[in-house]
Coordinates of C-alpha atoms in Angstrom, one line a residue:
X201 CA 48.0 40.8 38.5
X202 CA 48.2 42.8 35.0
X203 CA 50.5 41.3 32.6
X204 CA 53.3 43.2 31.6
X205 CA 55.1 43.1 28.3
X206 CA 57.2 45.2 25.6
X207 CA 55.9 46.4 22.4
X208 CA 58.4 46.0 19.9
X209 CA 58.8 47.3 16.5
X210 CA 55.2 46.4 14.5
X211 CA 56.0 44.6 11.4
X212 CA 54.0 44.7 8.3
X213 CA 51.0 42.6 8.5
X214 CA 51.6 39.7 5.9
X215 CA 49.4 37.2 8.1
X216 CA 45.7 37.0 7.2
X217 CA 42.7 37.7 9.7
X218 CA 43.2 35.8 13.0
X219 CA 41.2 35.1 16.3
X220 CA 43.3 35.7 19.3
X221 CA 42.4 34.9 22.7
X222 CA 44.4 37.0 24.9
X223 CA 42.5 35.9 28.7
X224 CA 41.2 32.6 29.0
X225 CA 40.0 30.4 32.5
X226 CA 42.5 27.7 33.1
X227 CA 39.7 25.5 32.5
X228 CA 38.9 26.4 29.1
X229 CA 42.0 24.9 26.9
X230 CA 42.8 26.4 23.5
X231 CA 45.2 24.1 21.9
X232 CA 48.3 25.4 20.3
X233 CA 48.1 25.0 16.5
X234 CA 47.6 26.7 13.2
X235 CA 44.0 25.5 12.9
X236 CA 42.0 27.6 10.7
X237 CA 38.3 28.4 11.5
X238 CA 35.6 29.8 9.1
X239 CA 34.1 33.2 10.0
X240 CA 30.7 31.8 10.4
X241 CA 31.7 28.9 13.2
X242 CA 33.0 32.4 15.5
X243 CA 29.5 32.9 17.4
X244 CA 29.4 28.6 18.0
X245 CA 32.9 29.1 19.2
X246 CA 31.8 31.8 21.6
X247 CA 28.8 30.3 22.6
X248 CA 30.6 27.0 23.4
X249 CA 33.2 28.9 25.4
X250 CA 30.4 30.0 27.7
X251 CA 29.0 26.6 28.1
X252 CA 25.8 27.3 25.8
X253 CA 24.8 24.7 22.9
X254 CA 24.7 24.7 19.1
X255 CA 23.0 23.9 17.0
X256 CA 25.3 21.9 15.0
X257 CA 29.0 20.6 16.5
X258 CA 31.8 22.5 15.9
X259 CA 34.5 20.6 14.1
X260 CA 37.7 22.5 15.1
X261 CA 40.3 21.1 17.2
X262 CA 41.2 24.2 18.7
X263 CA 39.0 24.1 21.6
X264 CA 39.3 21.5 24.1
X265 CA 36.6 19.8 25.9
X266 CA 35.8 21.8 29.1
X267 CA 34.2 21.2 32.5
X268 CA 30.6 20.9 32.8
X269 CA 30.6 22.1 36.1
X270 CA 33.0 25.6 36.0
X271 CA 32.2 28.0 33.0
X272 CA 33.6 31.4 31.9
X273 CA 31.4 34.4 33.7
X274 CA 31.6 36.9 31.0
X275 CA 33.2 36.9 27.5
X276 CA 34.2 39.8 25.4
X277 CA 35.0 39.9 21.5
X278 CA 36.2 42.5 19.9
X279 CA 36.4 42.7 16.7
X280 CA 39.1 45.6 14.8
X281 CA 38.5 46.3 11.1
X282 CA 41.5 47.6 8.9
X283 CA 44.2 44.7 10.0
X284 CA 45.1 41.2 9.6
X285 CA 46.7 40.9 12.7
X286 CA 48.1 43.3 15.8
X287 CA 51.5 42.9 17.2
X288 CA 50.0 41.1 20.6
X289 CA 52.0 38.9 23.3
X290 CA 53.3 35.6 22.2
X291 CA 52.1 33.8 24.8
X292 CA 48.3 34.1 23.7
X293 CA 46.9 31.6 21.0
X294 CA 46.2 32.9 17.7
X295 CA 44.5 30.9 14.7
X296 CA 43.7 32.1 11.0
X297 CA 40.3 33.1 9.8
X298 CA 38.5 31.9 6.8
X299 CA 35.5 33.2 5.0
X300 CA 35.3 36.3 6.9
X301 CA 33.1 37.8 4.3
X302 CA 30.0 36.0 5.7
X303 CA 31.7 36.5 9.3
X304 CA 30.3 40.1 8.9
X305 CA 26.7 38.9 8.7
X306 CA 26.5 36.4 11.5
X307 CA 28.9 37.6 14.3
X308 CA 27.8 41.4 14.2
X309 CA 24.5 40.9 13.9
X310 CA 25.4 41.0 17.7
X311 CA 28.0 43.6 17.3
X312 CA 27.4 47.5 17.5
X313 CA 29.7 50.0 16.4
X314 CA 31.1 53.4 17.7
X315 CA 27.7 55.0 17.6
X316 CA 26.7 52.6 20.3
X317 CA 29.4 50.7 21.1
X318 CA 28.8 48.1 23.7
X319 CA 26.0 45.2 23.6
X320 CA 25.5 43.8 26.9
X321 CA 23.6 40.8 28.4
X322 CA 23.4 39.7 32.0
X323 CA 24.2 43.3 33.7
X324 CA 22.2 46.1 34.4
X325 CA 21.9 48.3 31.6
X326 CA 22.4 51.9 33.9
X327 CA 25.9 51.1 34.7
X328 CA 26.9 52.1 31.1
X329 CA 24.2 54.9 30.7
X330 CA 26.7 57.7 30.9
X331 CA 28.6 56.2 27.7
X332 CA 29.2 58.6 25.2
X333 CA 27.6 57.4 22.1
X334 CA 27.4 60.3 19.6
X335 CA 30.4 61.8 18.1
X336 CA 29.9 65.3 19.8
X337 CA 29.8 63.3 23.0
X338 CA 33.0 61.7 22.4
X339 CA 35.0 64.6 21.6
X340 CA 34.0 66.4 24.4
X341 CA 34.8 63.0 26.2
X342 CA 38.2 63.6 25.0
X343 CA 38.8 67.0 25.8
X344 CA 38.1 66.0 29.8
X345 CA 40.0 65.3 32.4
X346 CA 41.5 62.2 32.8
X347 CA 41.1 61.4 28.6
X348 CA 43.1 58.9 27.0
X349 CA 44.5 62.5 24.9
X350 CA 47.1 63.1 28.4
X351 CA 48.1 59.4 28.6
X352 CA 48.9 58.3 25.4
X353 CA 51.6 58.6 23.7
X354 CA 50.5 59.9 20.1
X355 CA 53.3 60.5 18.2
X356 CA 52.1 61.5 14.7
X357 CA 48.8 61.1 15.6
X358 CA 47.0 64.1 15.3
X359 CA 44.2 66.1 17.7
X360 CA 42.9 67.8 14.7
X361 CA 42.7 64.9 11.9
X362 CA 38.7 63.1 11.9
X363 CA 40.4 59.6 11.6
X364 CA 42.6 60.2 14.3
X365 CA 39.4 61.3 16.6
X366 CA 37.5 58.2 15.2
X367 CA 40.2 56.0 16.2
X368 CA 41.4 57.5 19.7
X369 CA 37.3 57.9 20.7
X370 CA 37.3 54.2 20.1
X371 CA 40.3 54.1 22.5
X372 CA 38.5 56.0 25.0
X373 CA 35.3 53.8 25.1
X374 CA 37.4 51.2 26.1
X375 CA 39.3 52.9 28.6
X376 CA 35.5 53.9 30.2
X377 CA 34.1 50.6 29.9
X378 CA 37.5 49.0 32.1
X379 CA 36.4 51.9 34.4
X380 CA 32.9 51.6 34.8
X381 CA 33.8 47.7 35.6
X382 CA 35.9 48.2 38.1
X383 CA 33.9 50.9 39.9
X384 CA 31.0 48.2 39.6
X385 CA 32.5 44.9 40.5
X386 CA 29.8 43.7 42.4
X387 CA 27.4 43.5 39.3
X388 CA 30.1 41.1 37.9
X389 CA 29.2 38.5 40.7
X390 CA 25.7 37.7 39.8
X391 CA 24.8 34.3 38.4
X392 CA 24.0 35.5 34.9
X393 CA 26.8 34.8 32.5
X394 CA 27.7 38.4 30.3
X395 CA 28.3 39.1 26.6
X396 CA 30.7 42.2 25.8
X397 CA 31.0 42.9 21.4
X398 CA 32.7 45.5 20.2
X399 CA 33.3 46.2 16.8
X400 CA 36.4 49.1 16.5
X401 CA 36.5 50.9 12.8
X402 CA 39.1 53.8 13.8
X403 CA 42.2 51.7 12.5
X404 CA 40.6 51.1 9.0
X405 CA 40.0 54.9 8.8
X406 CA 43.6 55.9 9.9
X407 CA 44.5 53.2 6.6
X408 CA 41.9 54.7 4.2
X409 CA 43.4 58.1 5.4
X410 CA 47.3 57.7 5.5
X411 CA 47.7 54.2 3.7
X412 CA 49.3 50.8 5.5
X413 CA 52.9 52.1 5.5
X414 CA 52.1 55.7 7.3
X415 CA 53.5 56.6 10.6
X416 CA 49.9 57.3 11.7
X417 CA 48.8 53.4 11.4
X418 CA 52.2 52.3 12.6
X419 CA 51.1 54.3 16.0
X420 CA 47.7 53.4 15.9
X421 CA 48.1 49.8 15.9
X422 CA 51.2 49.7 18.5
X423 CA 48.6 52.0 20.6
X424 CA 45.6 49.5 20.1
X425 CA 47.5 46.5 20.8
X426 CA 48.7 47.9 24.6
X427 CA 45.0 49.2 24.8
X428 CA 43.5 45.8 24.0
X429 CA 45.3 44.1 26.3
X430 CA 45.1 46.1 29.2
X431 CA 41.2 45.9 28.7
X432 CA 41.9 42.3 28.8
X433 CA 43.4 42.0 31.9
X434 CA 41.0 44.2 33.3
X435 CA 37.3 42.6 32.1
X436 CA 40.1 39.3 33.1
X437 CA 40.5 40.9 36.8
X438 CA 36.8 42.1 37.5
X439 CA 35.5 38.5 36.4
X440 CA 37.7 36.9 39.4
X441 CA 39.5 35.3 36.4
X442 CA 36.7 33.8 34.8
X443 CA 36.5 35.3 31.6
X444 CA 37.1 34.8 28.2
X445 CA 38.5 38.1 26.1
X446 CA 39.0 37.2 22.4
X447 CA 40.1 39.7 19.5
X448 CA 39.3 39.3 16.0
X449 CA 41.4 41.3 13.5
X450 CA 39.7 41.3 9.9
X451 CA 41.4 43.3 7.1
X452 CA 37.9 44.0 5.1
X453 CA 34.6 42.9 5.2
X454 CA 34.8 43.2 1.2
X455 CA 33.6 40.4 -0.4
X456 CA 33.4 41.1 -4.8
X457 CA 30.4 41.4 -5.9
X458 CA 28.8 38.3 -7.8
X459 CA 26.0 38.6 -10.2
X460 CA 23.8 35.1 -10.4
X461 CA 22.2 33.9 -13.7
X462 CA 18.9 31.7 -14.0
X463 CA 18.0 30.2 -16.9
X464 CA 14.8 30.8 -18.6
X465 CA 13.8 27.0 -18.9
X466 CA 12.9 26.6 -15.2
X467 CA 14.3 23.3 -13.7
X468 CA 12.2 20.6 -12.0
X469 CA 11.1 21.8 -8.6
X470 CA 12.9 18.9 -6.0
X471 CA 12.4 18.5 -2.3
X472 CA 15.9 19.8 -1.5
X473 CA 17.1 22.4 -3.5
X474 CA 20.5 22.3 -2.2
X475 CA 20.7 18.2 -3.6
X476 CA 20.5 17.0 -7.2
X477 CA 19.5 13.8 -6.1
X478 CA 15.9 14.8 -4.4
X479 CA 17.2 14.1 -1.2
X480 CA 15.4 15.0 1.7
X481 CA 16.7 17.6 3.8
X482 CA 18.8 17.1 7.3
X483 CA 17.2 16.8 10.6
X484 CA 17.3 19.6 13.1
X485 CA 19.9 19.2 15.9
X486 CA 16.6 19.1 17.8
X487 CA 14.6 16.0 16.1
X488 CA 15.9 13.3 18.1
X489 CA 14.5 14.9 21.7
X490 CA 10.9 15.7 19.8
X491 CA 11.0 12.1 18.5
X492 CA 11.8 10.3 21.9
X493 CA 9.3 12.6 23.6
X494 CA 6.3 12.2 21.2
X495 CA 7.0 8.3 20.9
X496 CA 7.6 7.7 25.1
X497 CA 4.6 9.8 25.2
X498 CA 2.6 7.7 22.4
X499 CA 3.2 4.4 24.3
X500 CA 2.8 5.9 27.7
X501 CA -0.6 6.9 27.1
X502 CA -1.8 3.5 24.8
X503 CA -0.2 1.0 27.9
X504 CA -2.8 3.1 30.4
X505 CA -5.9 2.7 28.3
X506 CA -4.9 -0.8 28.3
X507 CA -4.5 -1.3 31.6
X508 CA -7.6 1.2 32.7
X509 CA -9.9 -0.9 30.1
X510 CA -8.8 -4.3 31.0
X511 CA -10.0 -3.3 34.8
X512 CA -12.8 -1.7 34.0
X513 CA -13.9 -4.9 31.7
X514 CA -13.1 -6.9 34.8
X515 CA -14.7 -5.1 37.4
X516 CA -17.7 -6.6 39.4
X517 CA -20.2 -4.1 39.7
X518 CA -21.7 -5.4 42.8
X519 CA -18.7 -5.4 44.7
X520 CA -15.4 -2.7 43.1
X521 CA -18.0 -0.3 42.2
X522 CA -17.6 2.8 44.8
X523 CA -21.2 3.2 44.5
X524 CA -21.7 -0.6 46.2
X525 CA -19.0 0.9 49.0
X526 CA -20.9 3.7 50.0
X527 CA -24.3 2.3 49.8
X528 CA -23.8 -1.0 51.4
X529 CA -23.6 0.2 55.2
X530 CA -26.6 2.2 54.5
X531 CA -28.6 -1.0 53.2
X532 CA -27.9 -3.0 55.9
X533 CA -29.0 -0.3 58.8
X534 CA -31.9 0.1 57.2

């Protein structure tokens, strides 16, 4: 069933960006621990989740070894720009993020925004055709019947204010998506594992707009953190309990800007640029299969032109030659 719980009162965020995985399989362990992980490790970590490979180990003792035989069906990460951290349910297991600056670069390179705000694999696309996916769409979304606008409770959030829109259209696109998921739950039972990304930007324009300390943010986030985890129980509940839903909550994606200086005398070109010691450079995860393929292969083939010539060296002509076979019954009736 859903999980139920009680928002309390949102204190300020002093924590720093954090991956929280608020629905997990039994069978996919996330150890309890303050065990940082860098920004760029977050696809490997979702790829490993769904029982895919990488292409180099993750060191992070967060994740526990799973089964081979039962993986997760679907996995959704959303990511929510303008906040360290959301006032979620104690029971789900959070851990800090580090380096997020490059986390922008290799985790939404998968990751759409509002404009079109879901990136799907595994399903059929047409479920998710009647999305609204332009602002003009989305605030006439919001002016229906049955819009998050007559459910929520918005306090000082205003119908009237653009960041306020941004941020409660994003609300509704996640409202939809739960919807279209449960109207389509047989699409969930194929044998194709499925990706949902999200990246939400309303709650960084409500803090550009009102500042961290507004009324308007305090609502916001206390409205996003109910609203993220009902779509987790949700996706959670469609998937037969065999998904993973993980939230990543980065304060900016603002890294300061660095300007590199080369020196006119241009250094000696080495093998590996990244070693002073003209090392060579690391194998690929992948050299060790090509090796013992090509080299199997190699003697494979030289022990059968041994064998073939040593038989064809010692072959009698007059007698192993197919020719003598089919000729000899001939001869002799004539």
């Amino acid at each position: 069933g859903l999980l139920c719980f009680c928002l309390v009162t949102l204190l300020p965020c002093v924590l720093g960006d954090q991956l929280t995985v608020l629905r997990s399989p039994q069978y996919v362990t996330f150890r309890e621990g303050q065990w940082p992980l860098a920004g760029e490790k977050v696809p490997d970590l979702v790829a490993l989740t769904m029982g895919f490979s990488v292409q180099e180990d993750l060191d992070w003792p967060g994740l526990a070894a799973g089964s081979l035989f039962q993986r997760p069906r679907a996995t959704a990460l959303i990511a929510v720009r303008g906040v360290g951290s959301l006032d979620l349910p104690s029971n789900t297991s959070s851990y800090p993020l580090e380096n997020v600056s490059v986390l922008k670069f290799t985790l939404f390179d998968m990751t759409l925004n509002i404009a079109s705000p879901l990136y799907m694999m595994g399903m059929a696309n047409t479920v998710f055709e009647d999305l609204p996916v332009t602002l003009q769409q989305i605030r006439a979304r919001l002016s229906q019947e049955g819009s998050v606008l007559h459910s929520l409770p918005l306090h000082s959030l205003s119908r009237n204010s653009e960041a306020d829109l941004l941020f409660l259209s994003e609300v509704q696109v996640l409202h939809d998506i739960s919807a279209l998921l449960q109207r389509h739950k047989h699409l969930a039972k194929d044998q194709a594992p499925d990706l949902f990304s999200l990246e939400l930007a309303g709650l960084e324009e409500i803090a550009r707009r009102y500042g961290n300390d507004s009324p308007q943010f305090q609502d916001a986030t206390k409205i996003l953190a109910s609203v993220l985890q009902k779509f987790a129980d949700d996706v959670y509940g469609v998937y037969g309990n065999n998904a993973v839903v993980e939230v990543v909550t980065v304060k900016t994606f603002e890294a300061p800007l660095t300007r590199k200086s080369r020196s006119i005398l241009e250094s000696k070109q080495i093998s590996n640029p990244g070693s002073p010691y003209n090392l060579a450079y690391k194998y690929n995860f992948e050299y060790a299969v090509i090796f013992n393929i090509v080299l199997w292969l190699m003697i494979m083939l030289a022990l059968a032109v041994i064998v073939i010539a040593y038989n064809l060296w010692n072959m009698d002509p007059g007698y192993d030659s197919i020719i003598y076979r089919m000729t000899n019954q001939k001869i002799r009736m004539d």
